[in-house]
PDB file of C-alpha atoms in Angstrom:
ATOM      1  CA  MET A  24     -14.201 -22.875  12.680  1.00  0.00           C
ATOM      2  CA  HIS A  25     -14.427 -19.178  12.117  1.00  0.00           C
ATOM      3  CA  ARG A  26     -11.835 -17.577  10.240  1.00  0.00           C
ATOM      4  CA  PRO A  27     -10.228 -14.781  11.824  1.00  0.00           C
ATOM      5  CA  VAL A  28     -11.358 -11.090  11.412  1.00  0.00           C
ATOM      6  CA  LEU A  29      -9.285  -9.134   9.235  1.00  0.00           C
ATOM      7  CA  LEU A  30      -8.619  -5.544  10.319  1.00  0.00           C
ATOM      8  CA  VAL A  31      -7.304  -3.151   7.861  1.00  0.00           C
ATOM      9  CA  VAL A  32      -4.890  -1.081   9.235  1.00  0.00           C
ATOM     10  CA  ALA A  33      -4.811   2.449   7.284  1.00  0.00           C
ATOM     11  CA  HIS A  34      -2.700   5.349   8.407  1.00  0.00           C
ATOM     12  CA  GLY A  35      -5.357   8.127   8.287  1.00  0.00           C
ATOM     13  CA  SER A  36      -5.409  11.590   6.897  1.00  0.00           C
ATOM     14  CA  ARG A  37      -6.755  15.066   7.370  1.00  0.00           C
ATOM     15  CA  ASP A  38      -7.866  14.692   3.675  1.00  0.00           C
ATOM     16  CA  PRO A  39     -11.203  13.282   3.388  1.00  0.00           C
ATOM     17  CA  ARG A  40     -10.270  11.865   0.158  1.00  0.00           C
ATOM     18  CA  HIS A  41      -8.045   9.414   2.020  1.00  0.00           C
ATOM     19  CA  ALA A  42     -10.682   7.440   4.293  1.00  0.00           C
ATOM     20  CA  ALA A  43     -13.216   7.337   1.503  1.00  0.00           C
ATOM     21  CA  THR A  44     -10.438   5.763  -0.694  1.00  0.00           C
ATOM     22  CA  VAL A  45      -9.657   3.036   1.999  1.00  0.00           C
ATOM     23  CA  ARG A  46     -13.475   2.352   2.427  1.00  0.00           C
ATOM     24  CA  ALA A  47     -13.589   1.837  -1.270  1.00  0.00           C
ATOM     25  CA  LEU A  48     -10.990  -0.635  -1.192  1.00  0.00           C
ATOM     26  CA  VAL A  49     -12.374  -2.469   1.733  1.00  0.00           C
ATOM     27  CA  ARG A  50     -15.511  -2.884  -0.186  1.00  0.00           C
ATOM     28  CA  ARG A  51     -14.113  -4.296  -2.805  1.00  0.00           C
ATOM     29  CA  VAL A  52     -12.052  -6.842  -0.468  1.00  0.00           C
ATOM     30  CA  ARG A  53     -15.518  -7.838   0.829  1.00  0.00           C
ATOM     31  CA  SER A  54     -16.739  -8.509  -2.546  1.00  0.00           C
ATOM     32  CA  LEU A  55     -13.788 -10.847  -3.096  1.00  0.00           C
ATOM     33  CA  ARG A  56     -14.276 -12.846  -0.019  1.00  0.00           C
ATOM     34  CA  PRO A  57     -18.097 -12.815   0.898  1.00  0.00           C
ATOM     35  CA  GLY A  58     -18.231 -14.345   4.592  1.00  0.00           C
ATOM     36  CA  LEU A  59     -15.088 -12.965   5.540  1.00  0.00           C
ATOM     37  CA  ARG A  60     -15.547 -10.154   8.526  1.00  0.00           C
ATOM     38  CA  VAL A  61     -13.410  -7.045   7.453  1.00  0.00           C
ATOM     39  CA  GLU A  62     -13.063  -3.959   9.771  1.00  0.00           C
ATOM     40  CA  THR A  63     -11.117  -0.685   9.191  1.00  0.00           C
ATOM     41  CA  GLY A  64      -9.199   0.908  11.608  1.00  0.00           C
ATOM     42  CA  PHE A  65      -6.971   4.213  11.412  1.00  0.00           C
ATOM     43  CA  LEU A  66      -3.885   5.026  13.351  1.00  0.00           C
ATOM     44  CA  ASP A  67      -4.305   8.834  13.019  1.00  0.00           C
ATOM     45  CA  PHE A  68      -6.865  11.507  12.164  1.00  0.00           C
ATOM     46  CA  ASP A  69      -9.731   9.144  11.094  1.00  0.00           C
ATOM     47  CA  THR A  70     -11.932   6.965  13.068  1.00  0.00           C
ATOM     48  CA  PRO A  71     -12.555   4.397  14.187  1.00  0.00           C
ATOM     49  CA  THR A  72      -9.228   4.008  15.533  1.00  0.00           C
ATOM     50  CA  VAL A  73      -7.396   0.490  15.767  1.00  0.00           C
ATOM     51  CA  SER A  74      -7.506   0.370  19.453  1.00  0.00           C
ATOM     52  CA  GLY A  75     -11.208   1.239  19.281  1.00  0.00           C
ATOM     53  CA  VAL A  76     -11.956  -1.657  16.840  1.00  0.00           C
ATOM     54  CA  LEU A  77      -9.615  -4.105  18.464  1.00  0.00           C
ATOM     55  CA  GLU A  78     -11.625  -3.236  21.949  1.00  0.00           C
ATOM     56  CA  ARG A  79     -15.032  -3.528  20.160  1.00  0.00           C
ATOM     57  CA  LEU A  80     -13.874  -6.935  18.666  1.00  0.00           C
ATOM     58  CA  ALA A  81     -12.792  -8.342  22.056  1.00  0.00           C
ATOM     59  CA  ALA A  82     -16.161  -7.321  23.723  1.00  0.00           C
ATOM     60  CA  GLU A  83     -17.788  -9.259  21.213  1.00  0.00           C
ATOM     61  CA  GLY A  84     -16.273 -12.569  21.972  1.00  0.00           C
ATOM     62  CA  VAL A  85     -13.893 -12.330  18.757  1.00  0.00           C
ATOM     63  CA  ARG A  86     -10.565 -13.958  19.313  1.00  0.00           C
ATOM     64  CA  ASP A  87      -8.641 -14.199  16.088  1.00  0.00           C
ATOM     65  CA  VAL A  88      -7.510 -11.183  14.451  1.00  0.00           C
ATOM     66  CA  VAL A  89      -5.226 -10.603  11.156  1.00  0.00           C
ATOM     67  CA  ALA A  90      -4.210  -6.997  11.536  1.00  0.00           C
ATOM     68  CA  GLN A  91      -3.492  -6.015   7.525  1.00  0.00           C
ATOM     69  CA  PRO A  92      -1.536  -2.875   7.387  1.00  0.00           C
ATOM     70  CA  LEU A  93      -2.438  -0.810   4.297  1.00  0.00           C
ATOM     71  CA  LEU A  94       1.229  -0.132   3.558  1.00  0.00           C
ATOM     72  CA  LEU A  95       3.415  -0.471   0.279  1.00  0.00           C
ATOM     73  CA  ASN A  96       6.462  -0.784   2.321  1.00  0.00           C
ATOM     74  CA  ARG A  97       7.978  -2.248   5.607  1.00  0.00           C
ATOM     75  CA  ALA A  98       9.232   1.065   7.181  1.00  0.00           C
ATOM     76  CA  PHE A  99       8.549   3.007  10.340  1.00  0.00           C
ATOM     77  CA  HIS A 100       4.844   2.440  10.434  1.00  0.00           C
ATOM     78  CA  ALA A 101       4.989  -1.125   9.661  1.00  0.00           C
ATOM     79  CA  LYS A 102       7.890  -1.750  11.834  1.00  0.00           C
ATOM     80  CA  THR A 103       7.176   0.332  15.054  1.00  0.00           C
ATOM     81  CA  ASP A 104       3.558   1.956  14.753  1.00  0.00           C
ATOM     82  CA  ILE A 105       1.348  -0.599  14.055  1.00  0.00           C
ATOM     83  CA  PRO A 106       3.149  -3.533  16.509  1.00  0.00           C
ATOM     84  CA  ALA A 107       2.873  -0.832  19.242  1.00  0.00           C
ATOM     85  CA  VAL A 108      -0.825  -0.148  18.767  1.00  0.00           C
ATOM     86  CA  LEU A 109      -1.361  -4.036  18.449  1.00  0.00           C
ATOM     87  CA  ARG A 110       0.516  -4.876  21.758  1.00  0.00           C
ATOM     88  CA  GLU A 111      -1.693  -2.708  23.528  1.00  0.00           C
ATOM     89  CA  ALA A 112      -5.000  -4.784  22.486  1.00  0.00           C
ATOM     90  CA  PRO A 113      -6.880  -6.761  24.810  1.00  0.00           C
ATOM     91  CA  ALA A 114      -5.299 -10.002  26.154  1.00  0.00           C
ATOM     92  CA  ALA A 115      -7.938 -12.087  25.052  1.00  0.00           C
ATOM     93  CA  LEU A 116      -7.289 -11.489  21.128  1.00  0.00           C
ATOM     94  CA  ARG A 117      -4.747 -13.629  18.998  1.00  0.00           C
ATOM     95  CA  ILE A 118      -3.466 -11.236  16.472  1.00  0.00           C
ATOM     96  CA  ARG A 119      -1.194 -11.903  13.610  1.00  0.00           C
ATOM     97  CA  GLN A 120       0.420  -8.712  11.730  1.00  0.00           C
ATOM     98  CA  ALA A 121       0.179  -9.664   8.027  1.00  0.00           C
ATOM     99  CA  ALA A 122       2.980  -8.609   5.636  1.00  0.00           C
ATOM    100  CA  VAL A 123       2.856  -5.087   3.957  1.00  0.00           C
ATOM    101  CA  LEU A 124       1.424  -5.395   0.570  1.00  0.00           C
ATOM    102  CA  GLY A 125       4.532  -4.686  -1.398  1.00  0.00           C
ATOM    103  CA  PRO A 126       6.411  -5.476  -3.329  1.00  0.00           C
ATOM    104  CA  SER A 127       4.093  -7.610  -5.527  1.00  0.00           C
ATOM    105  CA  PRO A 128       3.672  -8.374  -9.174  1.00  0.00           C
ATOM    106  CA  LEU A 129       0.112  -7.378  -8.563  1.00  0.00           C
ATOM    107  CA  LEU A 130       1.100  -3.988  -7.777  1.00  0.00           C
ATOM    108  CA  VAL A 131       2.985  -3.563 -10.706  1.00  0.00           C
ATOM    109  CA  SER A 132       0.020  -4.575 -12.558  1.00  0.00           C
ATOM    110  CA  ALA A 133      -2.257  -1.683 -10.828  1.00  0.00           C
ATOM    111  CA  LEU A 134       0.320   0.768 -11.638  1.00  0.00           C
ATOM    112  CA  GLU A 135       0.020  -0.109 -15.465  1.00  0.00           C
ATOM    113  CA  ARG A 136      -3.645  -0.207 -15.152  1.00  0.00           C
ATOM    114  CA  ARG A 137      -3.544   3.278 -13.789  1.00  0.00           C
ATOM    115  CA  LEU A 138      -1.488   4.507 -16.577  1.00  0.00           C
ATOM    116  CA  TYR A 139      -3.745   2.958 -19.325  1.00  0.00           C
ATOM    117  CA  GLU A 140      -6.755   4.329 -17.547  1.00  0.00           C
ATOM    118  CA  ALA A 141      -5.233   7.763 -17.650  1.00  0.00           C
ATOM    119  CA  GLY A 142      -4.882   7.412 -21.397  1.00  0.00           C
ATOM    120  CA  LEU A 143      -1.466   5.940 -22.261  1.00  0.00           C
ATOM    121  CA  ASP A 144      -1.418   3.477 -25.238  1.00  0.00           C
ATOM    122  CA  PRO A 145      -0.187   0.133 -24.150  1.00  0.00           C
ATOM    123  CA  ALA A 146       1.474   0.219 -27.850  1.00  0.00           C
ATOM    124  CA  GLU A 147       3.631   3.286 -26.516  1.00  0.00           C
ATOM    125  CA  LYS A 148       4.926   1.366 -23.671  1.00  0.00           C
ATOM    126  CA  SER A 149       8.415   0.793 -25.180  1.00  0.00           C
ATOM    127  CA  SER A 150       8.951   4.669 -26.182  1.00  0.00           C
ATOM    128  CA  THR A 151       7.633   5.569 -22.800  1.00  0.00           C
ATOM    129  CA  GLY A 152       9.471   6.417 -19.552  1.00  0.00           C
ATOM    130  CA  VAL A 153       7.768   6.013 -16.386  1.00  0.00           C
ATOM    131  CA  VAL A 154       8.530   8.032 -12.727  1.00  0.00           C
ATOM    132  CA  LEU A 155       7.885   5.540 -10.294  1.00  0.00           C
ATOM    133  CA  ALA A 156       6.517   8.212  -7.611  1.00  0.00           C
ATOM    134  CA  SER A 157       6.514   6.881  -3.980  1.00  0.00           C
ATOM    135  CA  ALA A 158       5.820   9.031  -0.694  1.00  0.00           C
ATOM    136  CA  GLY A 159       9.142   8.478   0.455  1.00  0.00           C
ATOM    137  CA  SER A 160      10.916   7.317   3.539  1.00  0.00           C
ATOM    138  CA  SER A 161      14.018   7.766   5.900  1.00  0.00           C
ATOM    139  CA  ASP A 162      14.200   4.026   6.178  1.00  0.00           C
ATOM    140  CA  PRO A 163      17.110   2.991   3.610  1.00  0.00           C
ATOM    141  CA  GLU A 164      15.532  -0.522   3.414  1.00  0.00           C
ATOM    142  CA  ALA A 165      12.218   1.028   1.931  1.00  0.00           C
ATOM    143  CA  ILE A 166      14.114   3.147  -0.489  1.00  0.00           C
ATOM    144  CA  ALA A 167      15.930   0.397  -1.855  1.00  0.00           C
ATOM    145  CA  VAL A 168      12.866  -1.550  -2.135  1.00  0.00           C
ATOM    146  CA  ILE A 169      11.456   1.278  -4.570  1.00  0.00           C
ATOM    147  CA  ALA A 170      14.881   1.503  -6.672  1.00  0.00           C
ATOM    148  CA  GLU A 171      14.733  -2.308  -7.042  1.00  0.00           C
ATOM    149  CA  ILE A 172      10.929  -2.183  -8.131  1.00  0.00           C
ATOM    150  CA  ALA A 173      11.859   0.695 -10.661  1.00  0.00           C
ATOM    151  CA  ARG A 174      14.709  -1.698 -12.071  1.00  0.00           C
ATOM    152  CA  GLU A 175      12.476  -4.844 -12.649  1.00  0.00           C
ATOM    153  CA  TRP A 176       9.612  -2.786 -13.948  1.00  0.00           C
ATOM    154  CA  ARG A 177      12.113  -1.411 -16.575  1.00  0.00           C
ATOM    155  CA  ARG A 178      12.575  -5.162 -17.689  1.00  0.00           C
ATOM    156  CA  THR A 179       9.016  -5.485 -18.638  1.00  0.00           C
ATOM    157  CA  GLY A 180       9.270  -3.355 -21.923  1.00  0.00           C
ATOM    158  CA  TRP A 181       8.963   0.317 -20.836  1.00  0.00           C
ATOM    159  CA  CYS A 182      11.934   2.807 -22.322  1.00  0.00           C
ATOM    160  CA  ALA A 183      13.040   3.849 -18.654  1.00  0.00           C
ATOM    161  CA  VAL A 184      11.900   3.747 -15.303  1.00  0.00           C
ATOM    162  CA  ARG A 185      13.040   6.251 -12.517  1.00  0.00           C
ATOM    163  CA  PRO A 186      12.203   6.175  -8.906  1.00  0.00           C
ATOM    164  CA  ALA A 187      11.038   9.533  -7.394  1.00  0.00           C
ATOM    165  CA  PHE A 188      10.012  10.526  -3.482  1.00  0.00           C
ATOM    166  CA  ALA A 189       7.569  12.892  -2.328  1.00  0.00           C
ATOM    167  CA  SER A 190       9.333  13.693   1.039  1.00  0.00           C
ATOM    168  CA  ALA A 191      12.323  12.530   2.983  1.00  0.00           C
ATOM    169  CA  SER A 192      14.418  11.141   0.006  1.00  0.00           C
ATOM    170  CA  LEU A 193      15.696  12.303  -3.415  1.00  0.00           C
ATOM    171  CA  PRO A 194      15.051  12.964  -6.516  1.00  0.00           C
ATOM    172  CA  ARG A 195      11.506  14.703  -6.351  1.00  0.00           C
ATOM    173  CA  THR A 196       9.164  13.624  -9.117  1.00  0.00           C
ATOM    174  CA  GLU A 197       9.875  16.629 -11.320  1.00  0.00           C
ATOM    175  CA  ASP A 198      13.594  15.953 -10.993  1.00  0.00           C
ATOM    176  CA  ALA A 199      12.749  12.398 -12.260  1.00  0.00           C
ATOM    177  CA  VAL A 200      10.799  13.913 -15.053  1.00  0.00           C
ATOM    178  CA  ARG A 201      13.491  16.182 -16.163  1.00  0.00           C
ATOM    179  CA  ALA A 202      16.023  13.434 -16.201  1.00  0.00           C
ATOM    180  CA  LEU A 203      13.977  10.985 -18.278  1.00  0.00           C
ATOM    181  CA  ARG A 204      13.883  13.861 -20.988  1.00  0.00           C
ATOM    182  CA  ASP A 205      17.187  15.372 -20.648  1.00  0.00           C
ATOM    183  CA  VAL A 206      19.600  12.181 -19.477  1.00  0.00           C
ATOM    184  CA  ASP A 207      17.625   9.283 -20.981  1.00  0.00           C
ATOM    185  CA  GLY A 208      16.098  11.015 -23.870  1.00  0.00           C
ATOM    186  CA  VAL A 209      12.770   9.964 -23.561  1.00  0.00           C
ATOM    187  CA  ARG A 210      10.207  12.043 -25.250  1.00  0.00           C
ATOM    188  CA  ARG A 211       7.176  10.693 -23.608  1.00  0.00           C
ATOM    189  CA  VAL A 212       6.710  10.639 -19.892  1.00  0.00           C
ATOM    190  CA  ALA A 213       4.392   9.222 -17.628  1.00  0.00           C
ATOM    191  CA  VAL A 214       4.093   9.353 -13.779  1.00  0.00           C
ATOM    192  CA  ALA A 215       2.673   6.555 -11.599  1.00  0.00           C
ATOM    193  CA  PRO A 216       1.928   7.304  -8.087  1.00  0.00           C
ATOM    194  CA  TYR A 217       3.136   4.501  -5.988  1.00  0.00           C
ATOM    195  CA  VAL A 218       0.671   5.311  -3.337  1.00  0.00           C
ATOM    196  CA  LEU A 219      -2.537   4.021  -2.073  1.00  0.00           C
ATOM    197  CA  ALA A 220      -4.804   7.174  -1.542  1.00  0.00           C
ATOM    198  CA  PRO A 221      -4.960  10.752  -2.101  1.00  0.00           C
ATOM    199  CA  GLY A 222      -3.600  13.111   0.573  1.00  0.00           C
ATOM    200  CA  PHE A 223      -0.670  15.698   0.871  1.00  0.00           C
ATOM    201  CA  LEU A 224       2.006  13.555  -0.521  1.00  0.00           C
ATOM    202  CA  PRO A 225       0.071  12.502  -3.749  1.00  0.00           C
ATOM    203  CA  ASP A 226      -0.745  16.143  -4.327  1.00  0.00           C
ATOM    204  CA  ARG A 227       3.076  16.980  -4.155  1.00  0.00           C
ATOM    205  CA  ILE A 228       3.296  14.008  -6.518  1.00  0.00           C
ATOM    206  CA  ALA A 229       0.891  15.605  -8.830  1.00  0.00           C
ATOM    207  CA  ARG A 230       2.447  18.842  -8.918  1.00  0.00           C
ATOM    208  CA  GLY A 231       5.946  17.349  -9.555  1.00  0.00           C
ATOM    209  CA  ALA A 232       4.285  15.825 -12.827  1.00  0.00           C
ATOM    210  CA  ALA A 233       3.434  19.092 -14.385  1.00  0.00           C
ATOM    211  CA  GLY A 234       5.993  18.227 -17.101  1.00  0.00           C
ATOM    212  CA  ALA A 235       4.958  14.738 -17.810  1.00  0.00           C
ATOM    213  CA  ASP A 236       2.610  13.981 -20.688  1.00  0.00           C
ATOM    214  CA  VAL A 237       0.541  11.485 -18.577  1.00  0.00           C
ATOM    215  CA  LEU A 238      -0.389  11.420 -14.689  1.00  0.00           C
ATOM    216  CA  ALA A 239      -1.812   8.418 -13.462  1.00  0.00           C
ATOM    217  CA  ASP A 240      -4.336   7.992 -10.574  1.00  0.00           C
ATOM    218  CA  VAL A 241      -3.338   6.700  -7.242  1.00  0.00           C
ATOM    219  CA  LEU A 242      -3.537   2.714  -6.701  1.00  0.00           C
ATOM    220  CA  GLY A 243      -6.653   2.942  -4.557  1.00  0.00           C
ATOM    221  CA  PRO A 244      -9.201   0.133  -5.005  1.00  0.00           C
ATOM    222  CA  ALA A 245      -7.664  -1.276  -7.983  1.00  0.00           C
ATOM    223  CA  PRO A 246      -8.877  -5.003  -8.347  1.00  0.00           C
ATOM    224  CA  GLU A 247      -4.934  -6.097  -8.223  1.00  0.00           C
ATOM    225  CA  VAL A 248      -4.697  -4.022  -4.796  1.00  0.00           C
ATOM    226  CA  ALA A 249      -7.653  -5.790  -3.558  1.00  0.00           C
ATOM    227  CA  ARG A 250      -6.604  -9.233  -4.526  1.00  0.00           C
ATOM    228  CA  LEU A 251      -3.321  -8.769  -2.990  1.00  0.00           C
ATOM    229  CA  LEU A 252      -4.621  -7.861   0.268  1.00  0.00           C
ATOM    230  CA  VAL A 253      -6.760 -10.918   0.374  1.00  0.00           C
ATOM    231  CA  ARG A 254      -3.847 -12.869  -0.677  1.00  0.00           C
ATOM    232  CA  ARG A 255      -1.498 -11.256   2.231  1.00  0.00           C
ATOM    233  CA  TYR A 256      -4.587 -12.349   4.952  1.00  0.00           C
ATOM    234  CA  ASP A 257      -4.197 -15.789   3.484  1.00  0.00           C
ATOM    235  CA  GLU A 258      -0.645 -15.927   4.011  1.00  0.00           C
ATOM    236  CA  ALA A 259      -0.999 -14.627   7.398  1.00  0.00           C
ATOM    237  CA  TYR A 260      -3.352 -17.316   8.303  1.00  0.00           C
ATOM    238  CA  ALA A 261      -1.688 -20.335   6.557  1.00  0.00           C
ATOM    239  CA  PRO A 262      -2.500 -23.637   8.159  1.00  0.00           C
ATOM    240  CA  ASP A 263       1.095 -23.952   8.362  1.00  0.00           C
ATOM    241  CA  THR A 264       1.910 -20.848  10.152  1.00  0.00           C
ATOM    242  CA  CYS A 265       2.931 -20.840  13.632  1.00  0.00           C
ATOM    243  CA  PRO A 266       0.343 -19.723  15.958  1.00  0.00           C
ATOM    244  CA  VAL A 267       0.618 -16.261  17.596  1.00  0.00           C
ATOM    245  CA  ALA A 268       0.175 -15.585  21.206  1.00  0.00           C
ATOM    246  CA  PRO A 269      -1.666 -12.196  21.758  1.00  0.00           C
ATOM    247  CA  LEU A 270       0.396  -9.147  20.964  1.00  0.00           C
ATOM    248  CA  ALA A 271       0.319  -7.706  24.217  1.00  0.00           C
ATOM    249  CA  ARG A 272       2.264 -10.551  25.338  1.00  0.00           C
ATOM    250  CA  THR A 273       4.874 -10.927  22.602  1.00  0.00           C
ATOM    251  CA  PRO A 274       6.258  -7.550  21.973  1.00  0.00           C
ATOM    252  CA  ALA A 275       8.812  -8.991  19.365  1.00  0.00           C
ATOM    253  CA  LEU A 276       6.282  -9.500  16.610  1.00  0.00           C
ATOM    254  CA  ALA A 277       6.608  -7.401  13.732  1.00  0.00           C
TER     255      ALA A 277
END
């Protein structure tokens, strides 16, 4: 029995670094699961489009697909945009939409990996305050998740952790950096972008980190992110998961 094709659904960006980073992550996923067919589709700006990939797969005779949103939070794109695109897929396809990547301890491990790669000494963890800088969202559920990640991360040994947002919500990265110094009394401040790929909002995070001591890179193709993507695929295709009819006929699926 053939396993479903894994379709990684990325947002897309006018910034070419975005697609390059997505493709690097997909290559790492393929290396983790040899023999698994992994395709990439973009919602906007980049090609191939999600709908184009689905049409091609159906034409090739593929019947089962796991659509993996390349998203850290379950906000508008996961709840609305992606289901809408999947519902327009050829009726012959049976599609399961996997859960978004976050929250997950693997993402926290990837955040710490990026901080240490940026030059932070692990021995300095207890004396360092961290800004958990996300893209931002107008969805209260997504904002609450970021705040909870910051609270839980703080308990792992950091001096302090404050959330920040590049858009839609406050505080901004620069405000969180300032608060760590002026309110929390932290002498060493690091900014950890909770974003997957470079682009407009990650660049805004970087500008807001000008007053920090350490700025980590985006999560990108970190090994932990690739492992998490494979895990979400396996969860969506678990034997005890209820079969899903073609999305074109099941608009309630999210």
